[in-house]
Coordinates of C-alpha atoms in Angstrom, one line a residue:
M6 CA 17.2 -7.1 -18.7
R7 CA 20.8 -6.3 -17.5
V8 CA 20.4 -2.6 -18.3
Y9 CA 17.4 -2.6 -16.5
V10 CA 18.9 -4.3 -13.3
F11 CA 21.9 -1.8 -13.8
L12 CA 19.7 1.2 -13.9
A13 CA 17.9 0.1 -10.6
A14 CA 20.9 -0.6 -8.9
I15 CA 22.1 3.1 -9.9
A16 CA 18.9 4.5 -8.7
G17 CA 19.1 2.4 -5.2
A18 CA 22.6 3.3 -4.6
V19 CA 22.3 7.1 -5.3
T20 CA 19.1 6.8 -2.6
W21 CA 20.8 4.8 0.0
M22 CA 24.1 7.1 0.0
T23 CA 22.4 10.2 -0.1
T24 CA 19.6 9.5 2.4
P25 CA 21.7 10.0 5.7
L26 CA 22.6 13.5 4.1
I27 CA 19.0 14.2 3.7
R28 CA 18.3 12.8 7.4
H29 CA 20.9 15.5 8.7
L30 CA 19.4 18.3 6.5
A31 CA 16.1 17.4 7.6
I32 CA 17.0 17.8 11.2
R33 CA 18.6 21.0 10.3
L34 CA 15.6 22.4 8.7
G35 CA 13.2 21.3 11.4
A36 CA 11.5 18.7 9.0
V37 CA 11.2 16.4 12.3
G38 CA 7.9 14.4 12.8
E39 CA 6.5 14.9 16.3
V40 CA 4.8 11.9 17.8
R41 CA 1.0 12.5 17.6
A42 CA -1.8 10.5 19.2
R43 CA -2.1 8.3 16.1
D44 CA 1.3 7.7 15.2
V45 CA 3.0 4.2 16.0
H46 CA 6.8 5.6 16.5
T47 CA 7.5 6.8 19.9
V48 CA 10.1 9.4 19.4
P49 CA 10.4 12.5 16.9
T50 CA 11.7 11.2 13.8
P51 CA 13.2 13.3 10.7
R52 CA 11.2 13.1 7.5
M53 CA 11.8 14.5 4.1
G54 CA 13.3 11.1 2.9
G55 CA 11.6 11.7 -0.5
L56 CA 14.3 14.1 -1.5
G57 CA 16.7 11.3 -1.6
M58 CA 14.4 9.2 -3.6
L59 CA 14.1 11.9 -6.2
L60 CA 17.9 12.4 -6.4
G61 CA 18.1 8.4 -7.1
F62 CA 15.4 8.4 -10.0
V63 CA 16.9 11.5 -11.5
A64 CA 20.3 10.0 -11.4
A65 CA 18.9 6.5 -13.1
V66 CA 17.3 8.7 -15.8
L67 CA 20.7 10.6 -16.3
V68 CA 22.5 7.6 -16.8
A69 CA 19.8 5.8 -19.1
Q70 CA 20.7 8.8 -21.3
G71 CA 24.1 7.5 -21.6
I72 CA 23.4 4.0 -22.3
P73 CA 22.6 3.1 -26.1
F74 CA 19.8 0.8 -25.3
T75 CA 17.7 3.3 -23.4
R76 CA 19.2 6.7 -24.7
G77 CA 16.4 7.2 -27.3
L78 CA 13.7 6.9 -24.5
V79 CA 15.2 9.9 -22.8
S80 CA 16.8 12.0 -25.4
E81 CA 14.4 11.4 -28.5
G82 CA 11.0 12.0 -26.6
R83 CA 9.8 14.4 -24.2
Q84 CA 7.9 12.3 -22.0
A85 CA 10.8 10.9 -19.7
W86 CA 11.6 14.7 -18.9
V87 CA 7.6 15.5 -18.5
V88 CA 7.9 12.6 -15.8
A89 CA 11.4 13.8 -14.3
V90 CA 10.0 17.2 -14.0
G91 CA 6.8 16.5 -12.6
G92 CA 8.4 14.1 -10.1
V93 CA 10.6 17.2 -8.8
M94 CA 7.5 19.4 -8.7
I95 CA 5.7 16.9 -6.6
C96 CA 8.7 16.1 -4.4
L97 CA 8.9 19.8 -3.6
L98 CA 5.3 20.0 -2.7
G99 CA 5.9 17.0 -0.3
I100 CA 9.0 18.8 1.2
A101 CA 6.9 21.9 2.0
D102 CA 4.1 19.8 3.6
D103 CA 7.0 18.1 5.6
L104 CA 8.5 21.4 6.7
W105 CA 5.3 23.3 7.5
D106 CA 2.2 20.8 7.4
L107 CA 0.2 22.3 4.4
D108 CA -3.6 22.5 4.7
W109 CA -5.1 19.6 3.0
M110 CA -6.9 21.5 0.4
L111 CA -3.7 23.5 -0.4
K112 CA -1.8 20.1 -0.8
L113 CA -4.7 18.7 -3.1
A114 CA -4.7 22.0 -5.0
G115 CA -0.9 21.5 -5.6
Q116 CA -1.2 17.9 -6.6
L117 CA -3.9 18.7 -9.4
L118 CA -2.0 21.6 -10.7
I119 CA 1.1 19.2 -11.1
S120 CA -1.0 16.3 -12.6
V121 CA -2.6 18.8 -15.0
Y122 CA 0.6 20.0 -16.0
V123 CA 2.1 16.4 -16.5
S124 CA -1.2 15.7 -18.6
W125 CA -0.6 18.8 -20.7
G126 CA 3.0 18.2 -21.3
G127 CA 2.2 14.9 -23.1
L128 CA 1.6 12.0 -20.3
Q129 CA -2.1 11.4 -21.0
I130 CA -4.3 8.1 -21.7
I131 CA -5.2 8.5 -25.4
S132 CA -7.5 5.4 -25.8
L133 CA -10.3 3.8 -23.6
P134 CA -11.5 0.4 -24.3
L135 CA -15.3 0.9 -23.8
G136 CA -16.4 -2.0 -25.8
S137 CA -14.2 -1.3 -28.7
L138 CA -11.2 1.2 -28.8
V139 CA -12.5 4.7 -28.4
T140 CA -10.1 7.8 -28.7
A141 CA -10.8 10.1 -25.7
S142 CA -10.8 14.1 -26.7
P143 CA -7.7 15.7 -25.2
S144 CA -10.0 17.3 -22.6
V145 CA -11.1 14.0 -21.3
S146 CA -7.6 12.5 -21.4
M147 CA -6.3 15.3 -19.4
A148 CA -9.4 14.9 -16.8
I149 CA -8.8 11.0 -16.6
T150 CA -4.9 11.4 -16.4
A151 CA -5.1 14.0 -13.6
F152 CA -7.5 12.0 -11.6
L153 CA -5.6 9.0 -11.5
L154 CA -2.3 10.6 -10.6
V155 CA -4.1 12.6 -7.7
A156 CA -5.8 9.2 -6.7
S157 CA -2.6 7.1 -6.6
I158 CA -0.6 10.0 -5.1
N159 CA -3.1 10.2 -2.0
A160 CA -3.7 6.5 -1.7
V161 CA 0.2 5.6 -1.0
N162 CA 0.2 8.6 1.1
F163 CA -2.7 7.2 3.3
V164 CA -0.9 3.7 3.8
D165 CA 2.6 5.3 4.6
G166 CA 2.0 4.5 8.5
L167 CA 4.4 1.9 9.5
D168 CA 8.2 1.9 8.8
G169 CA 9.1 0.2 5.3
L170 CA 5.3 -0.4 4.4
A171 CA 4.8 2.2 1.7
A172 CA 8.1 1.7 0.1
G173 CA 7.6 -2.1 0.2
I174 CA 4.1 -2.2 -1.4
V175 CA 5.2 0.3 -4.2
A176 CA 8.0 -1.7 -4.8
I177 CA 6.2 -4.9 -5.2
G178 CA 3.8 -3.2 -7.3
G179 CA 6.6 -1.9 -9.5
I180 CA 8.2 -5.3 -10.0
A181 CA 5.1 -7.0 -10.9
F182 CA 4.0 -4.2 -13.4
G183 CA 7.6 -3.8 -14.5
A184 CA 7.9 -7.3 -15.5
Y185 CA 4.7 -7.3 -17.3
S186 CA 5.7 -4.2 -19.2
Y187 CA 9.0 -5.8 -20.0
I188 CA 7.2 -8.7 -21.4
L189 CA 5.4 -6.5 -23.8
S190 CA 8.6 -4.8 -24.5
R191 CA 10.2 -7.8 -26.2
S192 CA 7.8 -7.6 -29.0
S193 CA 7.0 -4.0 -29.0
P194 CA 9.9 -2.1 -27.5
S195 CA 9.0 1.4 -28.6
Y196 CA 5.8 1.4 -26.4
A197 CA 6.8 -0.3 -23.3
S198 CA 10.5 0.3 -22.7
L199 CA 9.8 3.8 -21.1
A200 CA 7.3 2.2 -18.6
T201 CA 9.7 -0.4 -17.7
L202 CA 12.4 2.1 -17.1
I203 CA 10.3 4.0 -14.7
D204 CA 9.5 1.1 -13.0
V205 CA 13.0 -0.2 -12.5
A206 CA 14.1 2.8 -11.3
M207 CA 11.3 3.5 -8.9
V208 CA 12.0 0.0 -7.6
G209 CA 15.6 0.8 -7.0
V210 CA 14.6 4.0 -5.0
C211 CA 12.4 2.1 -3.0
V212 CA 14.9 -0.5 -2.1
G213 CA 17.8 1.9 -1.3
F214 CA 15.3 3.8 1.0
L215 CA 14.2 0.7 2.8
L216 CA 17.7 0.0 4.1
H217 CA 17.2 3.1 6.2
N218 CA 13.5 3.1 6.9
W219 CA 13.2 -0.5 8.4
H220 CA 11.6 -0.4 11.8
P221 CA 13.2 1.2 13.8
A222 CA 13.2 3.8 11.1
K223 CA 16.2 6.6 11.1
L224 CA 14.2 8.6 8.5
F225 CA 10.7 8.7 7.4
M226 CA 10.0 9.3 3.7
G227 CA 7.4 12.0 4.5
D228 CA 5.1 13.4 2.0
S229 CA 7.8 14.0 -0.3
G230 CA 8.4 10.5 -0.7
S231 CA 4.8 8.9 -0.4
M232 CA 3.3 11.4 -3.1
L233 CA 6.5 10.9 -5.2
L234 CA 6.0 7.0 -5.4
G235 CA 2.4 7.5 -5.9
Y236 CA 3.1 9.8 -9.0
L237 CA 5.9 7.6 -10.4
I238 CA 4.1 4.2 -10.4
T239 CA 1.1 5.6 -12.0
C240 CA 3.1 7.6 -14.6
A241 CA 4.6 4.1 -15.6
S242 CA 1.1 2.8 -16.0
I243 CA -0.2 5.6 -18.1
V244 CA 2.8 5.3 -20.6
L245 CA 1.9 1.8 -21.0
T246 CA -1.9 2.0 -21.2
G247 CA -1.9 5.2 -23.2
H248 CA 0.5 4.3 -26.0
I249 CA -0.2 0.9 -27.3
D250 CA -1.4 0.3 -30.6
P251 CA -4.3 -2.4 -30.5
A252 CA -3.3 -3.5 -34.1
S253 CA 0.5 -4.2 -33.3
V254 CA -0.3 -6.9 -30.1
H255 CA -2.6 -9.8 -29.8
S256 CA -6.2 -9.1 -28.5
S257 CA -5.8 -11.1 -25.3
I258 CA -2.8 -9.0 -24.6
Y259 CA -3.8 -5.4 -25.4
L260 CA -7.1 -5.4 -23.9
P261 CA -6.1 -5.8 -20.2
V262 CA -3.2 -3.4 -21.0
F263 CA -5.8 -0.9 -22.1
M264 CA -7.5 -0.8 -18.6
P265 CA -6.0 2.4 -17.4
I266 CA -8.2 2.7 -14.5
L267 CA -7.9 -1.2 -13.5
L268 CA -4.1 -1.5 -13.4
P269 CA -3.2 1.2 -11.1
I270 CA -6.2 0.1 -8.7
L271 CA -4.7 -3.4 -8.8
V272 CA -1.2 -2.8 -8.5
L273 CA -1.9 -0.4 -5.6
F274 CA -4.8 -2.3 -4.3
L275 CA -4.0 -2.0 -0.7
P276 CA -3.4 1.7 -0.6
V277 CA -6.5 2.4 -2.6
L278 CA -8.5 0.2 -0.4
D279 CA -7.2 1.7 2.6
M280 CA -7.7 5.1 1.3
C281 CA -11.4 4.4 0.1
L282 CA -12.3 3.0 3.7
A283 CA -10.9 5.8 5.2
I284 CA -12.7 8.5 3.3
V285 CA -15.9 6.7 3.8
R286 CA -15.4 6.1 7.4
R287 CA -14.7 9.9 7.8
V288 CA -17.5 11.4 5.7
S289 CA -20.1 9.1 7.4
K290 CA -18.9 10.8 10.8
G291 CA -19.5 14.2 9.2
Q292 CA -15.4 14.5 9.2
S293 CA -13.1 15.9 6.5
P294 CA -11.7 13.0 4.2
M295 CA -8.3 14.0 5.4
H296 CA -9.1 13.8 8.9
P297 CA -6.4 11.6 10.8
D298 CA -7.5 8.9 12.6
R299 CA -6.1 5.2 14.1
M300 CA -8.3 3.2 11.8
H301 CA -6.0 2.5 9.1
L302 CA -5.2 -1.1 8.1
H303 CA -2.0 -1.2 9.5
H304 CA -3.4 0.4 12.7
R305 CA -5.8 -2.8 12.8
M306 CA -2.9 -5.2 12.3
L307 CA -1.3 -3.8 15.3
R308 CA -4.5 -3.8 17.4
I309 CA -5.0 -7.6 16.9
G310 CA -1.3 -8.1 18.2
H311 CA 1.1 -8.0 15.2
S312 CA 4.5 -6.3 15.8
V313 CA 5.5 -3.4 13.4
Q314 CA 7.8 -5.8 11.2
G315 CA 5.2 -8.7 11.3
A316 CA 2.3 -6.4 10.3
V317 CA 4.5 -4.9 7.3
L318 CA 5.5 -8.3 6.0
I319 CA 1.9 -9.8 5.9
L320 CA 0.7 -6.5 4.1
W321 CA 3.5 -6.9 1.5
G322 CA 2.1 -10.4 1.1
W323 CA -1.2 -9.3 0.5
A324 CA 0.3 -6.7 -2.0
A325 CA 2.3 -9.2 -3.7
L326 CA -0.7 -11.6 -4.0
I327 CA -3.1 -9.1 -5.6
A328 CA -0.3 -7.2 -7.8
F329 CA 1.3 -10.4 -9.2
G330 CA -2.0 -12.2 -9.5
S331 CA -3.5 -9.4 -11.3
I332 CA -0.7 -9.3 -13.7
T333 CA -0.1 -13.1 -14.1
I334 CA -3.5 -13.7 -15.0
L335 CA -3.2 -12.0 -18.2
V336 CA -0.4 -14.3 -19.3
V337 CA -1.1 -17.6 -17.5
P338 CA -4.2 -19.7 -17.8
A339 CA -6.8 -18.2 -15.4
M340 CA -7.7 -21.6 -13.4
Y341 CA -4.2 -22.0 -12.3
V342 CA -3.8 -18.3 -11.3
L343 CA -6.9 -18.5 -9.3
V344 CA -5.9 -21.7 -7.5
G345 CA -2.6 -20.5 -6.6
M346 CA -4.1 -17.3 -5.3
F347 CA -6.8 -19.0 -3.3
V348 CA -3.9 -21.1 -1.7
A349 CA -1.9 -18.0 -0.9
A350 CA -4.9 -16.3 0.4
A351 CA -5.8 -18.9 2.8
V352 CA -2.0 -18.7 4.0
L353 CA -2.1 -15.2 4.4
T354 CA -5.4 -15.1 6.3
V355 CA -4.0 -17.8 8.8
A356 CA -1.0 -15.5 9.3
T357 CA -2.9 -12.2 9.4
M358 CA -5.5 -13.6 12.4
L359 CA -2.8 -15.8 14.1
P360 CA -2.3 -13.4 17.0
Y361 CA -5.9 -12.6 17.4
L362 CA -6.3 -16.5 17.7
R363 CA -3.6 -17.0 20.2
H364 CA -5.0 -14.3 22.4
R365 CA -8.7 -15.1 21.8
V366 CA -8.9 -19.0 21.8
P367 CA -7.3 -18.7 25.6
E368 CA -10.0 -16.2 26.6
I369 CA -12.7 -18.5 25.2
R370 CA -11.4 -21.7 26.9
A371 CA -11.2 -19.6 30.3
E372 CA -14.6 -18.3 29.7
N373 CA -16.1 -21.7 28.7
A374 CA -14.1 -23.1 32.1
A375 CA -15.6 -20.4 34.2
M376 CA -19.1 -20.9 32.9
H377 CA -18.7 -24.9 33.6
A378 CA -17.3 -24.4 37.1
N379 CA -20.0 -22.0 37.4
G380 CA -22.8 -24.8 36.4
Q381 CA -21.2 -27.2 38.6
H382 CA -21.5 -24.8 41.7
I383 CA -25.0 -24.1 41.0
S384 CA -25.7 -27.9 40.3
G385 CA -23.7 -28.7 43.5
H386 CA -25.8 -26.0 45.5
R387 CA -29.0 -27.5 44.4
H388 CA -28.0 -30.8 45.3
A389 CA -27.0 -29.4 48.8
E390 CA -30.5 -27.9 49.1
G391 CA -32.1 -31.1 48.2
T392 CA -30.1 -33.4 50.8
P393 CA -32.4 -32.8 53.9
A394 CA -35.3 -33.6 52.2
G395 CA -34.1 -36.9 50.7
H396 CA -32.8 -37.5 54.2
H397 CA -36.4 -36.9 55.6
D398 CA -37.7 -39.6 53.1
A399 CA -35.4 -42.0 54.1
G400 CA -36.0 -41.0 57.8
D401 CA -39.5 -41.8 57.3
D402 CA -38.6 -45.2 55.6
A403 CA -36.6 -46.3 58.6
S404 CA -38.5 -44.8 61.6
G405 CA -42.1 -43.5 61.3
S406 CA -42.0 -42.1 64.8
A407 CA -38.8 -40.0 64.1
G408 CA -40.4 -38.5 61.0
S409 CA -43.5 -37.6 63.1
G410 CA -41.4 -36.3 66.2
R411 CA -39.8 -33.6 63.6
R412 CA -43.4 -32.5 62.1

């Protein structure tokens, strides 16, 4: 555990120290995000922060090569270097987009090519739990792996809309999944350690970048950062889910681990949900799936009255609930986990809706008071109209001649 903490600290420190330099470089190169109608920030802000993240991750991998406990993971196998090379390529694609705003089809094609290269290099989902363990053909493995990588890359890219949001959500998912892979590594280290190494390095770069990216952000991660984070967290999942020998672990553990589609979705539930909602929303309007709008989850949070920091913290809470809940339920009795998740969900629901309720309840009270006052006014008006008749009846009782005279 101490080795992993040390590697996370290395990744975080390198990211934190190089990010100010990356910021100046982004300004020099013109990688500055102009304020658009859908943006939350109000001043042009440099992007391309993913380059600092990449430097932190590569530094952690190089240091891991010099540590006896993790040396074999880097030097003896090719997967670590395939992940690193793929990370460099996906980050360079993101830098190009940060500089020149690439067409979405060109960017998607680049993501797909890089994902196929990584899969061809040996990072594949080899087996699937379809009733029983099924070994997928090489072509099927490459297709599933490439699909997962592209989907996760774009999911994190979609949710990157508030300062610190994407980095925090990925860090939370990385901590949850890294903890689970570490538990498995204690009984079968040759299978899970590389996944844990990728996770802890990724968490380190997220924390290091967050120190510069908390609102108001000095630098955006840009596509170079969001695509890199989506790529890394999925690589860790594929390393774990694709190389577990079911005969070496208990059936109650290996079956959930073999959920190669479920695990990335659960760990990145909020980004995946936001991406799916955006695609359905845009396609239903006849727009491109990549057409920008202000209907993302974080935009809705701001619309109901949350501050940027408040919206980010609450979305972090939802991400933690889903990520840790989905992992914990694999090792803790389901009843305890579900009760805890229900309580946490209730608290988060109240926190999510609190600004809306604060604004809406006074409005409802004002509306009710206005309706009540209007009702009293109408009732009083009717009473005023009925008074002469009542007075006339009383006059008839008191003096028939007077009443006859009025007639």
